[in-house]
Amino acid sequence: PLTAAFAGLVIGISSALVSAPVTAIVFGGVAVPSISALNAVFLASGHSLWTSVISGSIIVESIDKTVAGVVAWYAIRRLPKQ
């Protein structure tokens, strides 16, 4: 499960870095509700839009993809060998 968690973390950070500019430029920092709420917290604390969007995306996406990777690993391990 450690390899699956690491792969999920890498995928999460990569997807956050790719999607953050689109979210900031096209949608003004508002896209997914959970990330947008976190972006609002960062904005309210004085960070720029870019810093808020990238930080929020990295936090949420890395957790999401890490958990998804571990769940997928366990699901695959539970499949019958045949």
Short mmCIF file of N, CA, C and O in Angstrom, two decimals:
data_model
loop_
_atom_site.label_atom_id
_atom_site.label_comp_id
_atom_site.label_asym_id
_atom_site.label_seq_id
_atom_site.Cartn_x
_atom_site.Cartn_y
_atom_site.Cartn_z
N PRO A 1 0.82 -1.21 0.00
CA PRO A 1 0.00 0.00 0.00
C PRO A 1 0.85 1.26 0.00
O PRO A 1 0.37 2.31 -0.39
N LEU A 2 2.10 1.15 0.44
CA LEU A 2 2.96 2.34 0.46
C LEU A 2 3.25 2.83 -0.94
O LEU A 2 3.24 4.04 -1.20
N THR A 3 3.48 1.92 -1.87
CA THR A 3 3.72 2.31 -3.25
C THR A 3 2.48 2.95 -3.86
O THR A 3 2.57 3.95 -4.58
N ALA A 4 1.32 2.40 -3.56
CA ALA A 4 0.06 2.96 -4.07
C ALA A 4 -0.17 4.36 -3.49
O ALA A 4 -0.62 5.27 -4.19
N ALA A 5 0.14 4.53 -2.22
CA ALA A 5 -0.02 5.85 -1.59
C ALA A 5 0.94 6.86 -2.20
O ALA A 5 0.56 8.01 -2.48
N PHE A 6 2.17 6.44 -2.44
CA PHE A 6 3.15 7.34 -3.04
C PHE A 6 2.75 7.71 -4.46
O PHE A 6 2.85 8.87 -4.86
N ALA A 7 2.28 6.73 -5.22
CA ALA A 7 1.82 7.00 -6.59
C ALA A 7 0.65 7.96 -6.57
O ALA A 7 0.58 8.89 -7.39
N GLY A 8 -0.29 7.77 -5.65
CA GLY A 8 -1.42 8.68 -5.53
C GLY A 8 -0.99 10.08 -5.17
O GLY A 8 -1.52 11.06 -5.70
N LEU A 9 0.00 10.20 -4.29
CA LEU A 9 0.51 11.51 -3.91
C LEU A 9 1.15 12.22 -5.10
O LEU A 9 0.89 13.41 -5.33
N VAL A 10 1.94 11.50 -5.86
CA VAL A 10 2.59 12.08 -7.04
C VAL A 10 1.54 12.51 -8.07
O VAL A 10 1.61 13.60 -8.64
N ILE A 11 0.55 11.66 -8.29
CA ILE A 11 -0.52 11.99 -9.23
C ILE A 11 -1.31 13.20 -8.74
O ILE A 11 -1.65 14.09 -9.52
N GLY A 12 -1.57 13.26 -7.44
CA GLY A 12 -2.32 14.38 -6.88
C GLY A 12 -1.59 15.71 -7.03
O GLY A 12 -2.19 16.72 -7.42
N ILE A 13 -0.31 15.71 -6.73
CA ILE A 13 0.47 16.95 -6.86
C ILE A 13 0.57 17.35 -8.32
O ILE A 13 0.42 18.53 -8.66
N SER A 14 0.80 16.37 -9.19
CA SER A 14 0.88 16.67 -10.63
C SER A 14 -0.42 17.24 -11.16
O SER A 14 -0.42 18.25 -11.89
N SER A 15 -1.53 16.63 -10.80
CA SER A 15 -2.82 17.12 -11.30
C SER A 15 -3.14 18.49 -10.73
O SER A 15 -3.75 19.33 -11.41
N ALA A 16 -2.74 18.76 -9.51
CA ALA A 16 -2.98 20.08 -8.92
C ALA A 16 -2.17 21.15 -9.63
O ALA A 16 -2.68 22.25 -9.91
N LEU A 17 -0.93 20.85 -9.96
CA LEU A 17 -0.09 21.83 -10.64
C LEU A 17 -0.57 22.09 -12.07
O LEU A 17 -0.41 23.20 -12.59
N VAL A 18 -1.18 21.08 -12.70
CA VAL A 18 -1.69 21.25 -14.05
C VAL A 18 -3.04 21.99 -14.04
O VAL A 18 -3.29 22.85 -14.87
N SER A 19 -3.89 21.66 -13.07
CA SER A 19 -5.23 22.25 -13.06
C SER A 19 -5.30 23.62 -12.42
O SER A 19 -6.23 24.38 -12.70
N ALA A 20 -4.37 23.96 -11.55
CA ALA A 20 -4.43 25.24 -10.84
C ALA A 20 -4.40 26.46 -11.78
O ALA A 20 -5.20 27.39 -11.58
N PRO A 21 -3.55 26.51 -12.79
CA PRO A 21 -3.60 27.66 -13.70
C PRO A 21 -4.93 27.79 -14.43
O PRO A 21 -5.43 28.91 -14.61
N VAL A 22 -5.51 26.66 -14.82
CA VAL A 22 -6.81 26.71 -15.49
C VAL A 22 -7.87 27.25 -14.54
O VAL A 22 -8.68 28.10 -14.90
N THR A 23 -7.85 26.77 -13.31
CA THR A 23 -8.81 27.23 -12.31
C THR A 23 -8.65 28.71 -12.04
O THR A 23 -9.64 29.45 -11.94
N ALA A 24 -7.42 29.18 -11.94
CA ALA A 24 -7.18 30.59 -11.64
C ALA A 24 -7.53 31.49 -12.81
O ALA A 24 -8.19 32.53 -12.63
N ILE A 25 -7.14 31.11 -14.02
CA ILE A 25 -7.34 31.98 -15.19
C ILE A 25 -8.77 31.91 -15.70
O ILE A 25 -9.43 32.93 -15.90
N VAL A 26 -9.27 30.70 -15.91
CA VAL A 26 -10.59 30.53 -16.54
C VAL A 26 -11.73 30.77 -15.55
O VAL A 26 -12.70 31.44 -15.87
N PHE A 27 -11.60 30.23 -14.35
CA PHE A 27 -12.70 30.28 -13.40
C PHE A 27 -12.50 31.26 -12.25
O PHE A 27 -13.31 31.31 -11.34
N GLY A 28 -11.41 32.01 -12.25
CA GLY A 28 -11.18 32.99 -11.19
C GLY A 28 -10.96 32.38 -9.82
O GLY A 28 -11.22 33.01 -8.80
N GLY A 29 -10.50 31.13 -9.78
CA GLY A 29 -10.20 30.47 -8.51
C GLY A 29 -11.36 29.66 -7.95
O GLY A 29 -11.25 29.09 -6.88
N VAL A 30 -12.48 29.61 -8.67
CA VAL A 30 -13.66 28.88 -8.18
C VAL A 30 -13.97 27.74 -9.13
O VAL A 30 -14.33 27.97 -10.28
N ALA A 31 -13.84 26.51 -8.65
CA ALA A 31 -14.16 25.36 -9.51
C ALA A 31 -14.83 24.27 -8.68
O ALA A 31 -16.03 24.12 -8.72
N VAL A 32 -14.07 23.52 -7.91
CA VAL A 32 -14.59 22.45 -7.07
C VAL A 32 -14.91 23.03 -5.70
O VAL A 32 -14.08 23.73 -5.13
N PRO A 33 -16.10 22.76 -5.14
CA PRO A 33 -16.48 23.40 -3.87
C PRO A 33 -15.48 23.24 -2.73
O PRO A 33 -15.18 24.20 -2.03
N SER A 34 -14.94 22.04 -2.54
CA SER A 34 -14.01 21.85 -1.42
C SER A 34 -12.73 22.66 -1.62
O SER A 34 -12.21 23.26 -0.67
N ILE A 35 -12.23 22.67 -2.84
CA ILE A 35 -11.01 23.43 -3.11
C ILE A 35 -11.31 24.93 -3.06
O ILE A 35 -10.51 25.71 -2.55
N SER A 36 -12.47 25.33 -3.58
CA SER A 36 -12.83 26.75 -3.58
C SER A 36 -12.95 27.30 -2.17
O SER A 36 -12.57 28.44 -1.90
N ALA A 37 -13.49 26.49 -1.26
CA ALA A 37 -13.59 26.93 0.14
C ALA A 37 -12.20 27.13 0.74
O ALA A 37 -11.96 28.12 1.45
N LEU A 38 -11.30 26.23 0.43
CA LEU A 38 -9.93 26.36 0.92
C LEU A 38 -9.24 27.56 0.28
O LEU A 38 -8.50 28.29 0.94
N ASN A 39 -9.52 27.79 -1.01
CA ASN A 39 -8.97 28.96 -1.68
C ASN A 39 -9.45 30.24 -1.01
O ASN A 39 -8.68 31.19 -0.85
N ALA A 40 -10.71 30.27 -0.63
CA ALA A 40 -11.26 31.46 0.04
C ALA A 40 -10.57 31.71 1.37
O ALA A 40 -10.32 32.86 1.74
N VAL A 41 -10.25 30.64 2.09
CA VAL A 41 -9.54 30.80 3.36
C VAL A 41 -8.15 31.39 3.12
O VAL A 41 -7.72 32.32 3.82
N PHE A 42 -7.45 30.87 2.12
CA PHE A 42 -6.12 31.40 1.80
C PHE A 42 -6.20 32.86 1.32
O PHE A 42 -5.36 33.68 1.69
N LEU A 43 -7.20 33.16 0.50
CA LEU A 43 -7.37 34.55 0.04
C LEU A 43 -7.66 35.48 1.20
O LEU A 43 -7.12 36.58 1.28
N ALA A 44 -8.52 35.04 2.13
CA ALA A 44 -8.87 35.87 3.28
C ALA A 44 -7.67 36.09 4.20
O ALA A 44 -7.61 37.11 4.90
N SER A 45 -6.72 35.16 4.18
CA SER A 45 -5.54 35.33 5.02
C SER A 45 -4.46 36.16 4.36
O SER A 45 -3.37 36.33 4.91
N GLY A 46 -4.76 36.70 3.16
CA GLY A 46 -3.84 37.64 2.54
C GLY A 46 -2.98 37.09 1.42
O GLY A 46 -2.13 37.81 0.89
N HIS A 47 -3.18 35.85 1.03
CA HIS A 47 -2.40 35.28 -0.07
C HIS A 47 -2.97 35.72 -1.42
O HIS A 47 -4.14 36.08 -1.52
N SER A 48 -2.14 35.68 -2.44
CA SER A 48 -2.59 36.03 -3.78
C SER A 48 -3.50 34.93 -4.34
O SER A 48 -3.56 33.83 -3.80
N LEU A 49 -4.18 35.24 -5.43
CA LEU A 49 -5.07 34.26 -6.05
C LEU A 49 -4.29 33.03 -6.49
O LEU A 49 -4.70 31.90 -6.24
N TRP A 50 -3.15 33.25 -7.13
CA TRP A 50 -2.33 32.13 -7.61
C TRP A 50 -1.87 31.23 -6.46
O TRP A 50 -1.98 30.02 -6.53
N THR A 51 -1.35 31.84 -5.40
CA THR A 51 -0.88 31.06 -4.26
C THR A 51 -2.03 30.31 -3.61
O THR A 51 -1.89 29.14 -3.23
N SER A 52 -3.17 30.96 -3.50
CA SER A 52 -4.35 30.32 -2.89
C SER A 52 -4.82 29.13 -3.70
O SER A 52 -5.11 28.06 -3.15
N VAL A 53 -4.93 29.30 -5.02
CA VAL A 53 -5.42 28.23 -5.87
C VAL A 53 -4.45 27.06 -5.89
O VAL A 53 -4.85 25.90 -5.76
N ILE A 54 -3.17 27.33 -6.03
CA ILE A 54 -2.18 26.25 -6.07
C ILE A 54 -2.12 25.53 -4.72
O ILE A 54 -2.12 24.30 -4.67
N SER A 55 -2.11 26.27 -3.63
CA SER A 55 -2.06 25.65 -2.30
C SER A 55 -3.29 24.80 -2.03
O SER A 55 -3.19 23.66 -1.58
N GLY A 56 -4.46 25.36 -2.30
CA GLY A 56 -5.70 24.61 -2.08
C GLY A 56 -5.77 23.36 -2.94
O GLY A 56 -6.17 22.29 -2.47
N SER A 57 -5.37 23.48 -4.19
CA SER A 57 -5.40 22.33 -5.10
C SER A 57 -4.44 21.25 -4.65
O SER A 57 -4.78 20.06 -4.66
N ILE A 58 -3.24 21.63 -4.27
CA ILE A 58 -2.25 20.64 -3.84
C ILE A 58 -2.73 19.91 -2.59
O ILE A 58 -2.63 18.68 -2.49
N ILE A 59 -3.28 20.62 -1.63
CA ILE A 59 -3.74 19.99 -0.39
C ILE A 59 -4.86 19.00 -0.68
O ILE A 59 -4.81 17.83 -0.29
N VAL A 60 -5.90 19.45 -1.36
CA VAL A 60 -7.07 18.59 -1.59
C VAL A 60 -6.76 17.45 -2.55
O VAL A 60 -7.10 16.30 -2.28
N GLU A 61 -6.11 17.75 -3.66
CA GLU A 61 -5.83 16.72 -4.66
C GLU A 61 -4.86 15.66 -4.14
O GLU A 61 -5.03 14.48 -4.44
N SER A 62 -3.86 16.06 -3.38
CA SER A 62 -2.90 15.07 -2.88
C SER A 62 -3.57 14.11 -1.89
O SER A 62 -3.31 12.90 -1.93
N ILE A 63 -4.43 14.63 -1.04
CA ILE A 63 -5.15 13.75 -0.11
C ILE A 63 -6.10 12.85 -0.88
O ILE A 63 -6.15 11.63 -0.65
N ASP A 64 -6.86 13.43 -1.81
CA ASP A 64 -7.83 12.67 -2.59
C ASP A 64 -7.17 11.55 -3.38
O ASP A 64 -7.61 10.39 -3.33
N LYS A 65 -6.13 11.86 -4.10
CA LYS A 65 -5.49 10.84 -4.95
C LYS A 65 -4.74 9.80 -4.13
O LYS A 65 -4.65 8.65 -4.53
N THR A 66 -4.19 10.18 -2.99
CA THR A 66 -3.51 9.21 -2.13
C THR A 66 -4.51 8.19 -1.59
O THR A 66 -4.27 6.98 -1.64
N VAL A 67 -5.63 8.68 -1.10
CA VAL A 67 -6.67 7.77 -0.59
C VAL A 67 -7.21 6.89 -1.72
O VAL A 67 -7.40 5.68 -1.55
N ALA A 68 -7.44 7.48 -2.89
CA ALA A 68 -7.94 6.71 -4.03
C ALA A 68 -6.94 5.62 -4.44
O ALA A 68 -7.34 4.50 -4.78
N GLY A 69 -5.66 5.93 -4.41
CA GLY A 69 -4.64 4.94 -4.75
C GLY A 69 -4.62 3.77 -3.78
O GLY A 69 -4.53 2.60 -4.19
N VAL A 70 -4.74 4.06 -2.49
CA VAL A 70 -4.74 3.00 -1.48
C VAL A 70 -6.02 2.16 -1.59
O VAL A 70 -5.97 0.93 -1.51
N VAL A 71 -7.16 2.80 -1.78
CA VAL A 71 -8.42 2.06 -1.94
C VAL A 71 -8.36 1.17 -3.18
O VAL A 71 -8.79 0.01 -3.13
N ALA A 72 -7.83 1.68 -4.27
CA ALA A 72 -7.71 0.88 -5.49
C ALA A 72 -6.77 -0.30 -5.26
O ALA A 72 -7.05 -1.42 -5.72
N TRP A 73 -5.69 -0.09 -4.53
CA TRP A 73 -4.75 -1.17 -4.24
C TRP A 73 -5.44 -2.28 -3.45
O TRP A 73 -5.31 -3.46 -3.77
N TYR A 74 -6.19 -1.88 -2.41
CA TYR A 74 -6.90 -2.87 -1.61
C TYR A 74 -7.98 -3.58 -2.43
O TYR A 74 -8.18 -4.79 -2.28
N ALA A 75 -8.67 -2.86 -3.30
CA ALA A 75 -9.70 -3.47 -4.13
C ALA A 75 -9.09 -4.50 -5.08
O ALA A 75 -9.64 -5.59 -5.28
N ILE A 76 -7.96 -4.16 -5.67
CA ILE A 76 -7.29 -5.10 -6.58
C ILE A 76 -6.79 -6.32 -5.83
O ILE A 76 -6.87 -7.45 -6.32
N ARG A 77 -6.27 -6.12 -4.64
CA ARG A 77 -5.77 -7.24 -3.83
C ARG A 77 -6.90 -8.20 -3.43
O ARG A 77 -6.65 -9.38 -3.21
N ARG A 78 -8.13 -7.70 -3.32
CA ARG A 78 -9.26 -8.53 -2.91
C ARG A 78 -9.87 -9.31 -4.07
O ARG A 78 -10.71 -10.17 -3.84
N LEU A 79 -9.46 -9.02 -5.28
CA LEU A 79 -9.99 -9.76 -6.43
C LEU A 79 -9.50 -11.20 -6.38
O LEU A 79 -8.37 -11.47 -5.95
N PRO A 80 -10.33 -12.13 -6.87
CA PRO A 80 -9.87 -13.53 -6.91
C PRO A 80 -8.69 -13.68 -7.87
O PRO A 80 -8.59 -12.97 -8.86
N LYS A 81 -7.83 -14.61 -7.59
CA LYS A 81 -6.62 -14.80 -8.39
C LYS A 81 -6.91 -15.39 -9.77
O LYS A 81 -6.09 -15.33 -10.65
N GLN A 82 -8.05 -15.99 -9.96
CA GLN A 82 -8.38 -16.64 -11.23
C GLN A 82 -8.75 -15.66 -12.30
O GLN A 82 -9.43 -14.77 -12.25
#
